[in-house]
Amino acid sequence: MRAMVCRHLGAPDALRLEEVESRPLNPGEVRVWVKATGVNFADSLMISGAYQVKPPLPLIPGLEAAGVVSEVAPGVKTLAVGDRVVGLTSWGGYAEEVVWTEERFLKIPETMDFTTAAAFSLTYGTSHIGLIRRARLKAGETLVVHGAGGAVGLAAVEVGKKLGATVIASAGSAAKLVLARDHGASHLINYAEEDLKQRLLEVTNGRGADVIFDPVGGAAFQASLKVIAFEGRLIVVGFASGEAPRIPANHLLVKNVDIIGLFWGGYKRHDLKDLRASLEEIMTWWRAGEVKPYIGRTFPLAEAASALDYVVSRRSAGKVVLKV
Ligand SMILES: NC(=O)c1ccc[n+]([C@@H]2O[C@H](COP(=O)([O-])OP(=O)(O)OC[C@H]3O[C@@H](n4cnc5c(N)ncnc54)[C@H](OP(=O)(O)O)[C@@H]3O)[C@@H](O)[C@H]2O)c1
């Protein structure tokens, strides 16, 4: 089978298309013929050695992949050859086939195409678990989403809206803000042109935001700390700006603020049951037309390096997917 392989840690152009031998299945494992695979900012961190999970080299990246079950090992109970699934892989998705244990795969609705399925699990799963389990977002609260035109940001806008929050989107371009508006944001702030702190105070009538979902870090995080409401919750999702902020503890004390860490992938190890239940719920929302993953661009598998560069260089909007 063909795969995009990283043999040396580095930038996206470290990825090379190679012929890789398929390995036999161990008991409980499933082989999936990949049709589409999600491109994530985190893939760039993993192949540069900056990600929290550090698989050995050579490495095939890819945190999610959608396709058809082509083989099941003895002991597999819930899946059969021909099932259409999405895989919650920890790596390996940038390939024509992927092998993981059966509980890492979920069946997808008959009407969900593979490109949508590949754009679904990581971003919507992160937003769902982040906003419900971690931040305890309630209907009627104000939710700020930074990087709201990016993959996880846009999903958080939709999930927040579905949960009944008033969503304030912040992003660095007018086009990304229009996208966020079309996916449910009520207020738009362009942090490349406007004073983020000032505008957040204006939009919340000086009260501040109840929940802030931050995949950007840096200046966006610093402004967030200043405009979070009393008993507000600030979710640390990522540092797309390249800057992991330092947190002055006195700010937390004064306003009874929770700073909440979020690593969706951590639930694969610590609570896979809840992670799967979270995705099942979002699939129900998808069937009802309440969330609509936006796929900004697709690339062929062989162009994975360009696809990943497109994401990290801030040109992408919504999700980027590799067609395999
Ligand atoms: N904690 C978790 O479980 C989890 C899950 C998913 C993702 N993440 C993290 O969340 C972050 C975003 O992931 P994603 O897949 O949504 O990526 P993405 O689609 O590239 O979105 C990131 C957004 O960040 C903004 N940004 C601001 N400064 C940037 C910079 N210097 N370079 C690049 N982007 C910049 C960009 O929006 P503007 O151009 O509008 O500023 C971009 O749309 C990453 O750090 C990723 O690792 C974490």
Short mmCIF file of C-alpha atoms and ligand atoms in Angstrom, two decimals:
data_model
loop_
_atom_site.label_atom_id
_atom_site.label_comp_id
_atom_site.label_asym_id
_atom_site.label_seq_id
_atom_site.Cartn_x
_atom_site.Cartn_y
_atom_site.Cartn_z
CA MET A 1 0.00 0.00 0.00
CA ARG A 2 1.07 3.61 -0.50
CA ALA A 3 1.51 6.05 2.36
CA MET A 4 3.00 9.45 3.15
CA VAL A 5 5.98 8.68 5.36
CA CYS A 6 8.06 10.92 7.63
CA ARG A 7 11.58 9.51 8.12
CA HIS A 8 13.17 12.63 9.67
CA LEU A 9 11.50 15.15 11.95
CA GLY A 10 10.87 18.42 10.15
CA ALA A 11 8.49 20.60 8.16
CA PRO A 12 5.61 19.24 6.03
CA ASP A 13 7.98 18.71 3.08
CA ALA A 14 9.62 15.94 5.16
CA LEU A 15 6.71 13.75 4.00
CA ARG A 16 7.39 11.38 1.07
CA LEU A 17 5.06 9.06 -0.83
CA GLU A 18 6.34 5.49 -0.34
CA GLU A 19 5.27 1.92 -0.95
CA VAL A 20 4.84 0.35 2.50
CA GLU A 21 4.26 -3.30 3.29
CA SER A 22 0.87 -4.16 4.83
CA ARG A 23 1.25 -5.87 8.18
CA PRO A 24 -0.80 -8.88 9.34
CA LEU A 25 -3.55 -8.18 11.88
CA ASN A 26 -3.24 -8.99 15.57
CA PRO A 27 -6.32 -10.33 17.42
CA GLY A 28 -8.97 -7.60 17.84
CA GLU A 29 -7.62 -5.46 15.01
CA VAL A 30 -9.37 -4.16 11.92
CA ARG A 31 -7.95 -3.14 8.53
CA VAL A 32 -9.62 -0.24 6.77
CA TRP A 33 -9.26 0.74 3.17
CA VAL A 34 -8.93 4.51 3.51
CA LYS A 35 -11.02 6.75 1.23
CA ALA A 36 -10.37 10.13 2.86
CA THR A 37 -8.27 11.38 5.73
CA GLY A 38 -8.35 14.61 7.73
CA VAL A 39 -5.39 17.02 7.72
CA ASN A 40 -4.79 18.54 11.14
CA PHE A 41 -2.52 21.31 12.41
CA ALA A 42 -1.37 18.72 14.96
CA ASP A 43 0.08 16.55 12.15
CA SER A 44 2.65 19.28 11.56
CA LEU A 45 3.52 19.29 15.26
CA MET A 46 3.85 15.50 15.26
CA ILE A 47 6.21 15.34 12.27
CA SER A 48 8.34 18.14 13.70
CA GLY A 49 8.60 16.39 17.10
CA ALA A 50 6.69 19.18 18.91
CA TYR A 51 3.50 17.20 19.63
CA GLN A 52 2.63 15.67 23.01
CA VAL A 53 2.46 12.20 21.39
CA LYS A 54 5.79 11.13 19.90
CA PRO A 55 5.50 7.95 17.80
CA PRO A 56 8.73 6.30 16.60
CA LEU A 57 10.11 7.03 13.12
CA PRO A 58 9.46 6.24 10.36
CA LEU A 59 6.02 7.67 10.97
CA ILE A 60 2.85 7.84 8.91
CA PRO A 61 0.86 10.77 10.33
CA GLY A 62 -2.92 11.06 10.31
CA LEU A 63 -5.21 11.34 13.35
CA GLU A 64 -8.46 10.40 11.62
CA ALA A 65 -9.34 8.42 8.52
CA ALA A 66 -12.59 7.34 6.89
CA GLY A 67 -13.05 4.27 4.73
CA VAL A 68 -14.31 0.71 4.36
CA VAL A 69 -13.41 -2.26 6.55
CA SER A 70 -11.41 -4.66 4.37
CA GLU A 71 -10.36 -7.29 6.95
CA VAL A 72 -11.14 -8.17 10.57
CA ALA A 73 -9.02 -10.30 12.91
CA PRO A 74 -10.39 -13.08 15.11
CA GLY A 75 -12.15 -11.67 18.17
CA VAL A 76 -13.60 -8.61 16.43
CA LYS A 77 -17.28 -8.40 17.39
CA THR A 78 -18.68 -5.06 16.31
CA LEU A 79 -17.39 -4.65 12.75
CA ALA A 80 -17.50 -6.68 9.53
CA VAL A 81 -15.90 -6.44 6.10
CA GLY A 82 -17.70 -3.77 4.07
CA ASP A 83 -18.69 -1.55 7.02
CA ARG A 84 -18.21 2.19 6.39
CA VAL A 85 -16.28 3.68 9.30
CA VAL A 86 -14.26 6.58 10.61
CA GLY A 87 -11.09 5.78 12.55
CA LEU A 88 -9.89 7.56 15.67
CA THR A 89 -6.29 6.78 14.81
CA SER A 90 -3.40 8.23 16.79
CA TRP A 91 -1.33 8.23 13.59
CA GLY A 92 -1.33 6.29 10.31
CA GLY A 93 -4.21 8.01 8.47
CA TYR A 94 -2.11 9.37 5.57
CA ALA A 95 -2.18 6.00 3.84
CA GLU A 96 -4.22 3.73 1.61
CA GLU A 97 -4.95 1.46 4.57
CA VAL A 98 -4.88 1.77 8.29
CA VAL A 99 -4.91 -0.82 11.09
CA TRP A 100 -6.13 -0.21 14.66
CA THR A 101 -8.15 -2.13 17.24
CA GLU A 102 -11.92 -2.30 16.64
CA GLU A 103 -12.89 0.19 19.36
CA ARG A 104 -10.96 2.88 17.47
CA PHE A 105 -13.53 2.75 14.63
CA LEU A 106 -17.09 4.07 14.52
CA LYS A 107 -19.64 3.24 11.86
CA ILE A 108 -20.75 6.31 9.92
CA PRO A 109 -24.26 7.06 8.65
CA GLU A 110 -25.06 5.60 5.19
CA THR A 111 -25.68 9.12 3.91
CA MET A 112 -22.36 10.56 5.16
CA ASP A 113 -19.72 10.69 2.41
CA PHE A 114 -16.14 9.76 3.28
CA THR A 115 -14.78 13.29 2.87
CA THR A 116 -17.26 14.61 5.44
CA ALA A 117 -16.53 11.67 7.75
CA ALA A 118 -12.79 12.42 7.58
CA ALA A 119 -13.48 16.04 8.51
CA PHE A 120 -15.61 15.15 11.45
CA SER A 121 -14.20 13.31 14.41
CA LEU A 122 -11.27 15.34 15.70
CA THR A 123 -12.61 18.86 15.29
CA TYR A 124 -16.22 18.22 16.34
CA GLY A 125 -15.13 15.78 19.04
CA THR A 126 -12.74 18.37 20.50
CA SER A 127 -15.40 21.07 20.43
CA HIS A 128 -18.11 18.83 21.91
CA ILE A 129 -16.03 17.42 24.77
CA GLY A 130 -14.35 20.80 25.31
CA LEU A 131 -17.56 22.79 25.59
CA ILE A 132 -19.73 20.22 27.38
CA ARG A 133 -17.54 18.02 29.55
CA ARG A 134 -14.71 20.44 30.21
CA ALA A 135 -16.24 23.95 30.14
CA ARG A 136 -19.82 23.11 31.20
CA LEU A 137 -21.22 25.59 28.65
CA LYS A 138 -24.90 26.38 29.30
CA ALA A 139 -27.62 27.75 27.02
CA GLY A 140 -27.78 31.51 27.23
CA GLU A 141 -24.08 31.96 28.03
CA THR A 142 -21.66 33.88 25.83
CA LEU A 143 -19.00 31.83 24.08
CA VAL A 144 -15.94 33.37 22.40
CA VAL A 145 -14.17 31.22 19.79
CA HIS A 146 -10.73 32.35 18.62
CA GLY A 147 -9.42 31.19 15.24
CA ALA A 148 -13.11 30.78 14.42
CA GLY A 149 -12.55 30.16 10.70
CA GLY A 150 -10.07 27.32 11.32
CA ALA A 151 -10.96 23.65 11.58
CA VAL A 152 -11.53 23.24 15.30
CA GLY A 153 -12.68 26.86 15.68
CA LEU A 154 -15.46 26.57 13.11
CA ALA A 155 -16.66 23.33 14.68
CA ALA A 156 -16.73 25.07 18.09
CA VAL A 157 -18.85 27.86 16.62
CA GLU A 158 -21.40 25.30 15.42
CA VAL A 159 -21.36 23.21 18.60
CA GLY A 160 -21.64 26.34 20.78
CA LYS A 161 -24.59 27.59 18.75
CA LYS A 162 -26.28 24.19 18.94
CA LEU A 163 -25.86 24.25 22.74
CA GLY A 164 -27.71 27.58 22.89
CA ALA A 165 -24.80 29.95 23.51
CA THR A 166 -24.39 33.37 21.91
CA VAL A 167 -21.24 32.88 19.86
CA ILE A 168 -18.66 35.62 19.35
CA ALA A 169 -16.19 34.68 16.60
CA SER A 170 -12.71 36.15 16.41
CA ALA A 171 -10.40 35.55 13.46
CA GLY A 172 -7.72 37.22 11.37
CA SER A 173 -9.56 37.76 8.09
CA ALA A 174 -12.93 38.96 6.84
CA ALA A 175 -13.44 35.78 4.80
CA LYS A 176 -12.97 33.52 7.86
CA LEU A 177 -15.36 35.69 9.85
CA VAL A 178 -18.04 35.44 7.15
CA LEU A 179 -17.66 31.67 7.33
CA ALA A 180 -18.05 31.78 11.12
CA ARG A 181 -21.15 33.94 10.74
CA ASP A 182 -22.63 31.45 8.27
CA HIS A 183 -22.02 28.66 10.79
CA GLY A 184 -23.76 30.38 13.71
CA ALA A 185 -21.68 33.25 15.13
CA SER A 186 -23.70 36.32 16.18
CA HIS A 187 -20.76 38.73 16.62
CA LEU A 188 -17.56 38.99 14.58
CA ILE A 189 -14.18 40.44 15.60
CA ASN A 190 -11.22 40.74 13.25
CA TYR A 191 -8.21 40.55 15.59
CA ALA A 192 -5.85 41.51 12.77
CA GLU A 193 -7.52 44.93 12.55
CA GLU A 194 -9.44 45.53 15.78
CA ASP A 195 -8.47 45.70 19.45
CA LEU A 196 -9.63 42.27 20.63
CA LYS A 197 -10.00 43.16 24.30
CA GLN A 198 -11.87 46.37 23.59
CA ARG A 199 -14.26 44.75 21.13
CA LEU A 200 -14.96 41.78 23.41
CA LEU A 201 -15.92 44.19 26.18
CA GLU A 202 -18.17 46.14 23.81
CA VAL A 203 -19.91 43.04 22.49
CA THR A 204 -20.54 41.65 26.01
CA ASN A 205 -21.68 45.06 27.37
CA GLY A 206 -18.65 45.19 29.66
CA ARG A 207 -19.55 41.89 31.38
CA GLY A 208 -16.99 39.66 29.65
CA ALA A 209 -17.44 36.18 28.19
CA ASP A 210 -18.59 33.11 30.13
CA VAL A 211 -16.58 30.64 28.08
CA ILE A 212 -13.61 31.23 25.77
CA PHE A 213 -12.43 28.48 23.40
CA ASP A 214 -8.83 29.22 22.44
CA PRO A 215 -6.91 27.20 19.82
CA VAL A 216 -4.65 30.21 19.06
CA GLY A 217 -2.83 31.21 22.27
CA GLY A 218 -0.46 34.22 22.32
CA ALA A 219 -2.15 37.63 22.20
CA ALA A 220 -5.64 36.10 21.87
CA PHE A 221 -5.15 34.27 25.17
CA GLN A 222 -3.80 37.36 26.94
CA ALA A 223 -6.80 39.43 25.81
CA SER A 224 -9.10 36.60 26.90
CA LEU A 225 -7.78 36.62 30.46
CA LYS A 226 -8.68 40.30 30.67
CA VAL A 227 -12.24 39.94 29.39
CA ILE A 228 -13.39 36.71 30.95
CA ALA A 229 -16.52 37.09 33.10
CA PHE A 230 -16.76 36.26 36.82
CA GLU A 231 -16.69 32.43 37.07
CA GLY A 232 -15.70 32.29 33.40
CA ARG A 233 -14.02 29.24 31.86
CA LEU A 234 -11.12 29.60 29.45
CA ILE A 235 -10.37 26.43 27.48
CA VAL A 236 -6.76 25.99 26.38
CA VAL A 237 -7.13 24.11 23.08
CA GLY A 238 -3.93 24.90 21.21
CA PHE A 239 -1.27 27.39 20.25
CA ALA A 240 -1.63 27.95 16.51
CA SER A 241 0.05 31.35 16.97
CA GLY A 242 3.18 29.48 18.09
CA GLU A 243 3.06 31.01 21.58
CA ALA A 244 2.02 28.99 24.65
CA PRO A 245 0.99 31.64 27.19
CA ARG A 246 2.05 31.94 30.83
CA ILE A 247 -0.81 32.39 33.27
CA PRO A 248 -0.63 34.85 36.19
CA ALA A 249 -2.46 33.01 39.01
CA ASN A 250 -3.65 36.26 40.61
CA HIS A 251 -5.94 36.91 37.60
CA LEU A 252 -7.69 33.60 38.23
CA LEU A 253 -8.26 34.32 41.90
CA VAL A 254 -9.76 37.77 41.41
CA LYS A 255 -12.57 36.67 39.10
CA ASN A 256 -12.98 32.99 40.16
CA VAL A 257 -11.80 31.96 36.70
CA ASP A 258 -11.20 28.35 35.56
CA ILE A 259 -8.41 27.76 33.06
CA ILE A 260 -9.22 24.40 31.52
CA GLY A 261 -6.77 22.21 29.62
CA LEU A 262 -8.11 20.15 26.77
CA PHE A 263 -6.50 17.25 24.92
CA TRP A 264 -9.21 15.38 23.04
CA GLY A 265 -6.80 12.61 22.08
CA GLY A 266 -6.25 11.93 25.79
CA TYR A 267 -9.73 10.41 25.98
CA LYS A 268 -8.70 7.66 23.54
CA ARG A 269 -6.66 6.33 26.44
CA HIS A 270 -8.56 7.59 29.49
CA ASP A 271 -12.23 7.45 28.48
CA LEU A 272 -12.76 6.02 24.99
CA LYS A 273 -16.36 5.18 25.93
CA ASP A 274 -17.25 8.85 26.48
CA LEU A 275 -15.28 9.94 23.44
CA ARG A 276 -17.30 7.52 21.30
CA ALA A 277 -20.58 8.62 22.93
CA SER A 278 -19.68 12.24 22.20
CA LEU A 279 -19.13 11.45 18.49
CA GLU A 280 -22.37 9.44 18.33
CA GLU A 281 -24.23 12.49 19.64
CA ILE A 282 -22.65 14.80 17.05
CA MET A 283 -23.54 12.30 14.32
CA THR A 284 -27.16 12.56 15.48
CA TRP A 285 -26.87 16.34 15.16
CA TRP A 286 -25.37 15.88 11.69
CA ARG A 287 -28.27 13.63 10.62
CA ALA A 288 -30.67 16.36 11.79
CA GLY A 289 -28.75 18.98 9.75
CA GLU A 290 -27.70 20.84 12.92
CA VAL A 291 -23.95 20.73 12.18
CA LYS A 292 -22.36 20.90 8.74
CA PRO A 293 -18.61 20.30 8.50
CA TYR A 294 -17.11 22.83 6.09
CA ILE A 295 -14.40 21.36 3.86
CA GLY A 296 -12.40 24.29 2.53
CA ARG A 297 -10.20 22.24 0.20
CA THR A 298 -9.24 18.68 -0.68
CA PHE A 299 -5.89 17.38 -1.95
CA PRO A 300 -4.82 13.95 -3.28
CA LEU A 301 -2.86 11.78 -0.82
CA ALA A 302 0.38 12.33 -2.75
CA GLU A 303 0.08 16.08 -2.11
CA ALA A 304 -0.18 15.73 1.67
CA ALA A 305 2.88 17.93 2.22
CA SER A 306 1.25 20.80 0.29
CA ALA A 307 -2.02 20.21 2.13
CA LEU A 308 -0.33 20.41 5.53
CA ASP A 309 1.62 23.50 4.49
CA TYR A 310 -1.66 25.07 3.33
CA VAL A 311 -3.05 24.55 6.85
CA VAL A 312 -0.08 25.76 8.90
CA SER A 313 0.49 28.81 6.71
CA ARG A 314 -2.97 30.07 7.72
CA ARG A 315 -4.42 29.89 4.21
CA SER A 316 -7.01 27.20 4.94
CA ALA A 317 -10.54 27.75 6.19
CA GLY A 318 -12.59 25.03 7.83
CA LYS A 319 -11.19 21.56 7.27
CA VAL A 320 -8.69 20.25 4.72
CA VAL A 321 -9.09 16.62 3.65
CA LEU A 322 -6.88 14.23 1.67
CA LYS A 323 -8.70 12.05 -0.84
CA VAL A 324 -7.09 8.65 -0.99
N1 LIG B 1 -6.51 20.20 22.39
C1 LIG B 1 -6.97 19.39 21.45
O1 LIG B 1 -7.42 18.29 21.69
C2 LIG B 1 -6.91 19.90 20.04
C3 LIG B 1 -7.72 19.38 19.04
C4 LIG B 1 -7.69 19.95 17.76
C5 LIG B 1 -6.80 20.99 17.50
N2 LIG B 1 -5.99 21.44 18.50
C6 LIG B 1 -5.05 22.54 18.28
O2 LIG B 1 -5.78 23.69 17.90
C7 LIG B 1 -5.00 24.49 17.03
C8 LIG B 1 -5.78 24.72 15.76
O3 LIG B 1 -5.96 23.50 15.05
P1 LIG B 1 -6.79 23.45 13.69
O4 LIG B 1 -6.68 22.08 13.18
O5 LIG B 1 -8.11 24.08 13.88
O6 LIG B 1 -5.88 24.41 12.78
P2 LIG B 1 -6.29 25.46 11.67
O7 LIG B 1 -7.45 24.98 10.89
O8 LIG B 1 -5.03 25.81 10.96
O9 LIG B 1 -6.80 26.72 12.51
C9 LIG B 1 -5.93 27.47 13.30
C10 LIG B 1 -6.32 28.92 13.25
O10 LIG B 1 -5.41 29.62 14.09
C11 LIG B 1 -5.25 30.93 13.62
N3 LIG B 1 -3.88 31.40 13.76
C12 LIG B 1 -3.51 32.49 14.46
N4 LIG B 1 -2.19 32.67 14.38
C13 LIG B 1 -1.70 31.71 13.59
C14 LIG B 1 -0.40 31.40 13.13
N5 LIG B 1 0.68 32.13 13.47
N6 LIG B 1 -0.25 30.33 12.31
C15 LIG B 1 -1.32 29.57 11.98
N7 LIG B 1 -2.60 29.82 12.38
C16 LIG B 1 -2.78 30.88 13.18
C17 LIG B 1 -5.67 30.92 12.14
O11 LIG B 1 -6.78 31.81 12.03
P3 LIG B 1 -6.59 33.34 11.61
O12 LIG B 1 -5.81 33.34 10.33
O13 LIG B 1 -8.02 33.73 11.44
O14 LIG B 1 -5.89 33.99 12.74
C18 LIG B 1 -6.16 29.51 11.86
O15 LIG B 1 -7.40 29.51 11.16
C19 LIG B 1 -3.68 23.73 16.82
O16 LIG B 1 -2.72 24.22 17.72
C20 LIG B 1 -4.05 22.29 17.15
O17 LIG B 1 -2.95 21.53 17.58
C21 LIG B 1 -6.02 20.92 19.75
#
